[in-house]
Short mmCIF file of C-alpha atoms and ligand atoms in Angstrom, two decimals:
data_model
loop_
_atom_site.label_atom_id
_atom_site.label_comp_id
_atom_site.label_asym_id
_atom_site.label_seq_id
_atom_site.Cartn_x
_atom_site.Cartn_y
_atom_site.Cartn_z
CA MET A 10 -0.24 0.11 0.26
CA GLU A 11 0.96 3.84 -1.04
CA ALA A 12 2.85 5.61 1.49
CA SER A 13 -0.06 8.77 1.13
CA LYS A 14 -2.99 6.00 1.26
CA LEU A 15 -1.37 4.61 4.60
CA LEU A 16 -1.38 7.90 6.11
CA SER A 17 -5.03 7.83 5.10
CA ARG A 18 -5.91 4.72 6.69
CA PHE A 19 -4.04 5.93 9.82
CA GLU A 20 -5.69 8.91 10.74
CA GLN A 21 -9.19 7.58 9.59
CA GLN A 22 -8.63 5.09 12.67
CA TYR A 23 -6.68 7.31 15.18
CA GLY A 24 -7.73 11.00 13.96
CA ALA A 25 -5.86 14.16 13.39
CA SER A 26 -2.97 15.54 16.00
CA PRO A 27 -0.10 17.77 15.76
CA ALA A 28 2.45 15.40 16.46
CA PRO A 29 3.88 13.90 13.47
CA VAL A 30 3.53 10.40 12.33
CA ARG A 31 6.42 8.42 11.83
CA PHE A 32 7.24 5.73 8.86
CA PHE A 33 9.48 2.52 10.30
CA HIS A 34 9.89 -0.72 8.13
CA ALA A 35 11.25 -3.97 8.44
CA PRO A 36 11.94 -6.82 6.29
CA GLY A 37 11.42 -10.56 5.96
CA ARG A 38 14.05 -12.98 5.44
CA VAL A 39 14.18 -15.88 3.23
CA ASN A 40 17.28 -17.73 4.53
CA LEU A 41 20.15 -19.19 1.56
CA ILE A 42 21.37 -22.37 3.78
CA GLY A 43 22.41 -22.53 7.10
CA GLU A 44 19.22 -24.67 8.13
CA HIS A 45 18.09 -25.79 12.03
CA ILE A 46 21.37 -24.14 12.33
CA ASP A 47 21.15 -21.21 14.77
CA TYR A 48 20.13 -22.78 17.90
CA ASN A 49 22.68 -25.06 17.52
CA GLY A 50 25.81 -22.64 17.71
CA GLY A 51 26.87 -22.34 14.15
CA TYR A 52 26.99 -20.62 10.38
CA VAL A 53 23.73 -19.62 9.13
CA LEU A 54 23.32 -16.83 5.47
CA PRO A 55 20.19 -15.61 5.77
CA ALA A 56 19.65 -12.37 3.76
CA ALA A 57 15.89 -9.69 3.77
CA LEU A 58 13.77 -9.31 1.13
CA GLU A 59 11.92 -5.88 -0.03
CA PHE A 60 8.46 -6.65 1.17
CA GLY A 61 7.90 -6.51 5.38
CA THR A 62 6.07 -5.15 7.35
CA THR A 63 5.58 -1.07 7.64
CA LEU A 64 5.21 0.64 10.69
CA LEU A 65 2.79 4.41 11.56
CA ILE A 66 3.27 5.60 14.96
CA ARG A 67 2.37 8.52 16.53
CA GLU A 68 3.85 9.90 20.42
CA ARG A 69 0.06 10.50 22.52
CA GLU A 70 0.24 12.98 25.08
CA ASP A 71 -0.87 9.99 27.57
CA HIS A 72 -0.27 6.21 28.56
CA CYS A 73 -2.14 5.13 26.12
CA VAL A 74 -0.82 2.28 23.18
CA ARG A 75 -3.37 1.70 20.67
CA LEU A 76 -1.84 -1.00 18.32
CA ALA A 77 -4.26 -1.99 14.51
CA THR A 78 -3.19 -3.33 11.63
CA THR A 79 -4.50 -3.37 7.83
CA ASN A 80 -4.00 -7.54 8.51
CA PHE A 81 -6.12 -7.74 10.67
CA GLU A 82 -9.87 -6.55 12.60
CA TYR A 83 -8.00 -7.06 15.57
CA GLN A 84 -7.48 -4.10 17.33
CA LEU A 85 -6.03 -3.31 21.40
CA GLU A 86 -6.26 -0.38 23.64
CA ILE A 87 -3.93 -0.44 26.64
CA ASP A 88 -1.88 1.74 29.57
CA VAL A 89 1.13 1.15 29.95
CA SER A 90 1.03 0.19 33.56
CA ALA A 91 -0.78 -3.18 32.15
CA LEU A 92 1.60 -4.09 29.35
CA ALA A 93 2.95 -6.92 31.62
CA ASP A 94 -0.08 -8.78 31.13
CA ALA A 95 -1.24 -8.04 28.07
CA LYS A 96 -0.75 -11.31 26.12
CA GLN A 97 -4.05 -11.34 23.75
CA ASP A 98 -3.01 -15.12 21.32
CA GLN A 99 -3.69 -12.54 18.61
CA TRP A 100 -0.59 -10.67 16.21
CA THR A 101 -0.21 -7.93 18.98
CA ASP A 102 0.90 -10.39 21.31
CA TYR A 103 4.58 -9.28 18.93
CA PRO A 104 5.27 -5.82 20.14
CA ILE A 105 3.80 -6.02 23.10
CA GLY A 106 6.24 -8.82 23.68
CA VAL A 107 8.86 -6.45 22.54
CA MET A 108 7.30 -3.40 25.12
CA ASN A 109 7.28 -5.89 27.36
CA GLN A 110 11.13 -6.85 26.86
CA LEU A 111 11.91 -2.71 26.67
CA GLN A 112 10.50 -2.33 30.62
CA GLN A 113 12.41 -5.33 31.54
CA SER A 114 15.70 -3.39 30.16
CA ASP A 115 15.13 -0.15 32.18
CA ARG A 116 13.61 0.95 28.97
CA GLY A 117 10.18 1.13 29.05
CA LEU A 118 7.49 3.38 27.16
CA THR A 119 7.53 7.08 28.77
CA LYS A 120 4.47 8.22 27.28
CA GLY A 121 0.90 6.63 25.19
CA TYR A 122 1.61 5.59 21.20
CA GLU A 123 -0.47 5.25 18.46
CA LEU A 124 0.80 2.26 16.26
CA LEU A 125 -0.27 1.12 12.29
CA PHE A 126 0.53 -1.41 11.42
CA HIS A 127 0.95 -2.88 8.03
CA GLY A 128 2.92 -6.42 6.63
CA ASP A 129 3.05 -8.02 3.36
CA ILE A 130 4.72 -10.09 4.04
CA PRO A 131 2.76 -13.48 2.94
CA ASN A 132 1.33 -15.55 6.85
CA GLY A 133 2.30 -18.35 8.01
CA ALA A 134 4.71 -19.09 4.78
CA GLY A 135 8.12 -19.03 7.75
CA LEU A 136 9.22 -15.81 5.86
CA SER A 137 10.06 -14.46 9.49
CA SER A 138 6.62 -11.73 9.33
CA SER A 139 6.49 -12.13 13.24
CA ALA A 140 10.61 -11.51 13.62
CA SER A 141 8.96 -7.67 11.05
CA LEU A 142 6.68 -6.90 13.46
CA GLU A 143 8.86 -6.92 16.43
CA VAL A 144 12.00 -5.41 15.11
CA VAL A 145 10.06 -2.83 13.48
CA THR A 146 8.54 -2.06 16.89
CA ALA A 147 11.84 -2.12 18.94
CA TYR A 148 13.44 -0.18 16.32
CA ALA A 149 10.78 2.47 16.39
CA LEU A 150 10.47 2.66 20.15
CA LEU A 151 14.28 2.93 20.84
CA THR A 152 14.38 5.54 17.93
CA LEU A 153 11.10 7.16 19.26
CA GLU A 154 12.00 7.31 23.65
CA GLY A 155 15.64 8.72 22.44
CA HIS A 156 17.68 5.53 22.74
CA HIS A 157 20.47 4.75 21.75
CA ILE A 158 20.28 2.13 18.49
CA ASP A 159 22.52 -1.79 18.75
CA ARG A 160 20.38 -3.88 15.66
CA THR A 161 22.12 -6.61 17.78
CA ASP A 162 20.98 -6.06 21.03
CA ILE A 163 17.43 -4.99 18.61
CA ALA A 164 17.19 -8.42 17.43
CA LEU A 165 18.16 -10.60 20.62
CA LEU A 166 15.43 -7.97 22.33
CA SER A 167 12.67 -8.61 19.85
CA GLN A 168 13.96 -13.02 20.38
CA ARG A 169 13.13 -12.66 23.93
CA ALA A 170 10.17 -11.41 23.35
CA GLU A 171 9.41 -14.54 20.72
CA ASN A 172 10.64 -16.76 23.94
CA ARG A 173 9.25 -15.30 27.01
CA PHE A 174 6.22 -13.27 26.04
CA VAL A 175 4.62 -14.66 22.82
CA GLY A 176 6.38 -18.28 24.27
CA VAL A 177 7.46 -19.91 20.71
CA ASN A 178 11.20 -21.20 21.23
CA CYS A 179 12.87 -19.80 17.80
CA GLY A 180 16.42 -19.52 17.23
CA ILE A 181 18.29 -15.60 16.62
CA MET A 182 18.29 -16.06 12.95
CA ASP A 183 15.10 -14.59 11.56
CA GLN A 184 15.07 -11.13 14.30
CA PHE A 185 19.06 -10.60 13.35
CA ALA A 186 18.33 -11.04 9.47
CA VAL A 187 15.65 -8.47 9.57
CA ALA A 188 18.25 -6.23 12.25
CA GLN A 189 21.37 -6.35 10.27
CA GLY A 190 20.15 -6.86 6.38
CA LYS A 191 22.03 -5.05 3.92
CA LEU A 192 21.00 -4.87 -0.03
CA ASP A 193 21.93 -7.31 -2.02
CA HIS A 194 24.36 -8.87 0.56
CA ALA A 195 23.65 -11.81 2.72
CA ILE A 196 24.57 -11.54 6.64
CA LEU A 197 27.09 -14.45 7.18
CA LEU A 198 26.80 -15.13 10.77
CA LEU A 199 28.16 -17.11 13.97
CA CYS A 200 25.63 -17.64 16.33
CA ASP A 201 27.05 -19.03 18.94
CA THR A 202 29.09 -15.86 19.47
CA LEU A 203 26.80 -13.76 16.96
CA GLU A 204 29.78 -12.48 15.28
CA TYR A 205 28.61 -11.70 11.40
CA THR A 206 29.88 -9.82 8.20
CA HIS A 207 27.83 -8.60 5.30
CA VAL A 208 28.64 -11.63 2.26
CA PRO A 209 28.39 -9.76 -1.38
CA PHE A 210 25.20 -11.65 -2.42
CA GLN A 211 26.03 -10.47 -6.54
CA THR A 212 23.82 -13.25 -9.20
CA ASP A 213 24.15 -11.54 -12.56
CA GLY A 214 21.98 -12.79 -14.63
CA TYR A 215 20.75 -15.27 -12.06
CA CYS A 216 17.94 -14.02 -9.06
CA LEU A 217 15.95 -15.87 -6.35
CA ILE A 218 12.36 -17.25 -6.60
CA ILE A 219 11.36 -18.33 -3.87
CA GLY A 220 7.85 -20.37 -3.73
CA ASN A 221 5.43 -20.19 -1.81
CA THR A 222 3.59 -24.08 -1.03
CA ASN A 223 0.60 -22.42 0.53
CA LYS A 224 0.91 -25.51 2.77
CA ARG A 225 -0.32 -24.57 6.02
CA ARG A 226 2.43 -24.80 8.87
CA GLY A 227 1.39 -27.63 11.05
CA LEU A 228 2.08 -28.87 14.37
CA VAL A 229 6.21 -27.05 13.27
CA ASP A 230 6.43 -25.30 16.96
CA SER A 231 5.94 -29.32 18.43
CA LYS A 232 8.59 -30.30 15.94
CA TYR A 233 10.27 -27.27 15.74
CA ASN A 234 10.90 -28.04 19.82
CA GLU A 235 11.26 -32.13 19.65
CA ARG A 236 14.59 -31.52 16.94
CA ARG A 237 15.70 -28.65 19.13
CA ALA A 238 15.42 -31.08 22.45
CA GLN A 239 17.54 -34.47 20.03
CA CYS A 240 19.88 -31.77 19.13
CA GLU A 241 20.65 -31.25 22.62
CA GLU A 242 20.45 -35.44 23.39
CA ALA A 243 23.20 -35.98 20.56
CA VAL A 244 25.41 -33.01 22.49
CA ARG A 245 25.36 -35.27 25.89
CA ALA A 246 25.96 -38.35 24.39
CA LEU A 247 28.84 -36.98 22.62
CA GLN A 248 29.90 -34.93 25.97
CA ALA A 249 31.20 -38.55 26.65
CA ALA A 250 33.66 -37.78 24.18
CA TYR A 251 34.34 -33.78 24.02
CA PRO A 252 32.71 -33.28 27.52
CA HIS A 253 33.90 -29.67 26.54
CA MET A 254 31.48 -29.01 24.33
CA THR A 255 27.65 -27.31 24.77
CA LEU A 256 26.25 -26.82 21.19
CA LEU A 257 26.82 -29.33 17.82
CA ALA A 258 27.99 -27.30 15.41
CA HIS A 259 30.94 -27.47 17.70
CA LEU A 260 32.41 -29.40 16.29
CA THR A 261 34.29 -30.33 12.82
CA ALA A 262 32.78 -32.81 10.31
CA GLU A 263 35.47 -35.11 11.44
CA GLN A 264 35.64 -35.42 15.03
CA PHE A 265 31.98 -35.56 14.38
CA GLU A 266 33.03 -38.46 12.51
CA ALA A 267 35.30 -40.38 15.39
CA GLU A 268 32.36 -40.10 18.30
CA ALA A 269 29.03 -40.72 16.02
CA ASP A 270 28.24 -44.14 18.22
CA LYS A 271 28.72 -42.28 21.62
CA ILE A 272 24.94 -41.52 20.31
CA ALA A 273 23.59 -44.53 20.75
CA ASP A 274 19.41 -43.30 18.87
CA ASP A 275 19.32 -44.09 15.29
CA THR A 276 17.38 -40.89 14.75
CA VAL A 277 19.46 -39.13 16.97
CA ARG A 278 22.67 -39.50 15.22
CA ALA A 279 20.57 -38.70 12.29
CA ARG A 280 19.75 -35.51 13.88
CA ALA A 281 23.18 -34.55 14.20
CA ALA A 282 24.69 -35.27 11.15
CA HIS A 283 22.09 -33.14 9.43
CA VAL A 284 24.23 -30.41 11.56
CA ILE A 285 27.20 -30.90 11.42
CA ALA A 286 26.85 -31.15 7.35
CA GLU A 287 24.53 -28.65 6.98
CA ASN A 288 26.71 -26.06 9.69
CA ASP A 289 30.25 -27.09 6.52
CA ARG A 290 27.51 -25.77 3.98
CA VAL A 291 27.09 -22.50 4.35
CA LYS A 292 31.47 -22.05 5.08
CA GLN A 293 31.68 -23.71 1.53
CA SER A 294 28.54 -21.21 0.18
CA VAL A 295 30.41 -18.42 1.50
CA ASP A 296 33.36 -19.14 -0.99
CA ALA A 297 31.40 -20.29 -3.32
CA LEU A 298 29.77 -16.97 -3.11
CA LYS A 299 33.63 -14.99 -2.84
CA ASN A 300 34.40 -16.89 -6.54
CA ASN A 301 31.63 -16.17 -7.76
CA ASP A 302 30.86 -20.08 -8.62
CA LEU A 303 27.22 -20.15 -8.58
CA ILE A 304 27.21 -23.46 -9.91
CA ARG A 305 28.79 -24.61 -6.60
CA PHE A 306 26.96 -23.32 -4.83
CA GLY A 307 23.72 -23.94 -5.86
CA GLU A 308 24.73 -28.05 -5.66
CA LEU A 309 25.02 -26.78 -1.77
CA MET A 310 21.86 -25.86 -1.59
CA ASN A 311 20.11 -28.59 -3.17
CA ALA A 312 22.26 -30.62 -0.62
CA SER A 313 20.60 -29.30 2.38
CA HIS A 314 17.44 -29.40 0.82
CA ASP A 315 17.67 -33.04 0.92
CA SER A 316 19.76 -33.30 3.61
CA LEU A 317 17.08 -31.12 6.03
CA ARG A 318 14.15 -34.29 4.47
CA ASP A 319 15.78 -37.36 4.69
CA LEU A 320 18.00 -36.57 8.21
CA TYR A 321 16.65 -33.44 9.66
CA GLU A 322 12.99 -34.32 8.55
CA VAL A 323 11.25 -31.04 8.61
CA SER A 324 10.30 -30.76 4.69
CA CYS A 325 7.01 -33.14 3.75
CA GLU A 326 5.55 -33.84 0.32
CA GLU A 327 4.41 -30.21 -0.74
CA LEU A 328 8.15 -28.66 0.01
CA ASP A 329 9.85 -32.42 -1.73
CA ILE A 330 7.27 -31.70 -5.40
CA MET A 331 7.95 -27.96 -5.09
CA VAL A 332 11.73 -28.93 -5.22
CA LYS A 333 11.38 -32.00 -7.35
CA GLU A 334 9.97 -29.28 -9.62
CA ALA A 335 12.26 -26.98 -9.21
CA ARG A 336 14.99 -29.01 -10.34
CA CYS A 337 13.76 -29.56 -13.68
CA ILE A 338 14.13 -26.32 -14.78
CA GLU A 339 17.36 -25.18 -16.79
CA GLY A 340 17.92 -23.01 -15.13
CA THR A 341 17.85 -23.79 -12.01
CA LEU A 342 20.86 -23.30 -9.98
CA GLY A 343 19.29 -24.81 -6.48
CA SER A 344 16.52 -25.37 -5.22
CA ARG A 345 15.96 -25.92 -1.48
CA MET A 346 13.51 -25.72 2.05
CA THR A 347 13.85 -22.03 3.13
CA GLY A 348 13.36 -21.24 7.12
CA ALA A 349 11.66 -23.74 9.96
CA GLY A 350 10.42 -26.62 7.62
CA PHE A 351 7.03 -28.79 7.62
CA GLY A 352 5.35 -26.28 5.05
CA GLY A 353 5.91 -22.75 3.90
CA CYS A 354 7.98 -21.94 1.45
CA THR A 355 11.00 -23.10 -1.02
CA VAL A 356 14.25 -21.11 -2.21
CA SER A 357 15.72 -20.99 -5.87
CA LEU A 358 18.50 -19.61 -7.72
CA VAL A 359 17.33 -19.46 -11.30
CA ARG A 360 18.95 -18.44 -14.57
CA GLU A 361 16.50 -14.93 -14.76
CA ASP A 362 16.25 -15.76 -18.57
CA ALA A 363 13.93 -18.63 -17.28
CA ALA A 364 12.06 -16.90 -13.92
CA GLU A 365 9.01 -16.93 -16.37
CA GLN A 366 9.53 -20.26 -17.41
CA PHE A 367 9.66 -21.49 -14.22
CA VAL A 368 6.70 -19.75 -12.51
CA VAL A 369 4.33 -21.13 -15.01
CA ARG A 370 5.59 -24.91 -15.31
CA VAL A 371 6.55 -24.90 -11.01
CA GLY A 372 3.26 -24.16 -10.36
CA ALA A 373 1.63 -25.90 -12.83
CA ALA A 374 3.18 -29.05 -11.79
CA TYR A 375 3.23 -28.54 -7.81
CA GLU A 376 -0.78 -27.45 -8.43
CA GLU A 377 -1.66 -30.81 -10.11
CA GLN A 378 0.36 -33.01 -7.63
CA THR A 379 -0.74 -31.32 -4.79
CA GLY A 380 -4.27 -29.32 -5.33
CA LEU A 381 -2.89 -26.63 -3.90
CA HIS A 382 -2.75 -22.89 -5.08
CA PRO A 383 1.13 -22.16 -4.69
CA GLU A 384 3.19 -18.03 -5.21
CA PHE A 385 6.49 -17.53 -6.06
CA TYR A 386 8.28 -14.00 -5.53
CA ILE A 387 11.01 -12.76 -7.54
CA CYS A 388 12.81 -11.10 -5.12
CA ARG A 389 15.79 -9.06 -4.06
CA VAL A 390 18.47 -8.99 -1.19
CA GLY A 391 17.15 -5.28 1.02
CA ASP A 392 17.91 -4.42 3.46
CA GLY A 393 17.41 -4.25 7.36
CA VAL A 394 15.15 -2.04 9.32
CA ARG A 395 15.24 1.14 8.88
CA GLU A 396 13.25 5.07 8.95
CA LEU A 397 11.62 5.92 5.96
CA ALA A 398 10.78 9.51 4.68
CA PRO A 399 9.22 11.59 6.03
CA LEU A 400 5.72 10.86 3.25
CA ALA A 401 6.05 15.68 3.26
CA LYS A 402 9.76 15.04 1.56
CA THR A 403 8.52 11.63 -0.19
CA ALA A 404 5.94 13.82 -2.72
CA LYS A 405 8.21 16.41 -2.61
CA ILE A 406 11.54 13.95 -4.40
CA ASP A 407 8.71 12.14 -5.99
CA LYS A 408 7.15 15.89 -8.08
CA GLU A 409 10.63 16.86 -8.33
CA GLY A 410 12.51 13.53 -9.72
C1 GLA B 10 13.01 -20.63 12.78
C2 GLA B 10 12.95 -20.62 13.47
C3 GLA B 10 15.02 -19.97 13.11
C4 GLA B 10 15.73 -21.01 12.76
C5 GLA B 10 14.45 -21.76 11.23
C6 GLA B 10 15.19 -23.27 10.61
O1 GLA B 10 12.99 -20.15 11.40
O2 GLA B 10 12.43 -18.82 13.73
O3 GLA B 10 15.54 -19.47 14.47
O4 GLA B 10 15.43 -21.87 14.22
O5 GLA B 10 12.90 -21.93 11.56
O6 GLA B 10 16.54 -23.20 10.42
#
C-alpha cells in the first residue's frame, strides 16, 4: 500500500493530532542456507527481503498504547502500566512482547503511542513476518524514546519477546537477519558468538525465486521443539568424548565422525549428522559466493534440502514436490526448502531468462500434484530495519524527480 494511503488509513483510525506520524520499515527474511543451525550455535546465511512490515507511529499525550493493523481486524488499546498482562493470543502479542522486553531492560515506554502496522509478507509462509513485526516495533520505539540503536541488541530483545512473551522457542537467525540486513548482501552469522559479516550476494544473470507452497504449517512448534531436544540429546551423548562441547556446531565433521557412535539412537544420530554437514555447507557456500561460483552454491542448496528431507526430516510432501519440479527447469542452479519446514516456502536460484517459465511450469506441476495453488515471488535482497523518509518529503522528491 502506498505511503499516502497508509497515512489516510492512520488518520481514519486515530484522528488528527499535531504530533508527526513517523514511518518505519522492517523486512522479512529468506534463509539461503544453514537450516536448523542457529540453535546449534553454527553458521547461517540469511538475507533480508524487499517486502516486510511498515509501521506508522505517533506519540500521545497520555499513557495509552493503541495498536491496529491493516492485515487483521483485531485491535488493542491498553495503558502502559498494564503491558505485562496484555497477552491476548493475537498478533498484538509480538509488539506488546517487545514493549515488555524494553521495560525489563529499563527502557520502558515513558508515554503512550498510536501504532498502525501494514505487512506485505505472506502470513505463515516462514518468511519471518513475526520477526519483522517485532524488530520494527523495537527500532521505532527506541528511536522515539531517544535511546541508542544497536541492531544486535534489537535482534536479541525481539527474540526474547518471542521466546518469553509469545512463547515460541525460536533461535536468533530471523530477528538478526531482519535487523542487520543489507541491500544485495547475505549475512554470514555465527550464532554462538553473534559475530557476523555481510557477504556480497551478486547473482548477475540469476535471481532468487521464493515459492510459497501455501501448505498450512501444521505442528511446526511441537516438531521444532522435538528437533531442538534431539540436538541437546546428541550433545549429551557426545560429551562422553568431548566434555567441553555445549553445542553441536562446536564439532568439526572429522571430530563428529570419529565419535558419532556415542549416540545410541539412530534418529538422534541422523539429526546431528545434518547439523554438522549443514554447518560445513554454509562455510563452503560463502567460499562459492566469494569465487562467484553460483553453480557450486546451487549444488550446496540442493544438498541442504536433501539433508533436511532425509536426515532432519523437517520437509514435507509439498516442499519436496516443489523442489523436485524446480530442479527440472533448465536454468535452476539449486532449490531447497527455507525456514523451519513442515510447509512454508522454497528458495531457488534460477537463471533470469528462465524465471518466467519457472513460475508457469513449476506452478502448474505443483498444483496438479498437490491440489494447492502456489505463489511465487521473484526477489531481490533488501535492507534491514530503518526509518523511512517523512511523507511530505517523499511526495516532494517524487514530484521533483
Ligand atoms: C525458524 C526459527 C529460526 C530457525 C529456523 C530454522 O525460522 O525461527 O530461529 O531455527 O526456523 O533454521
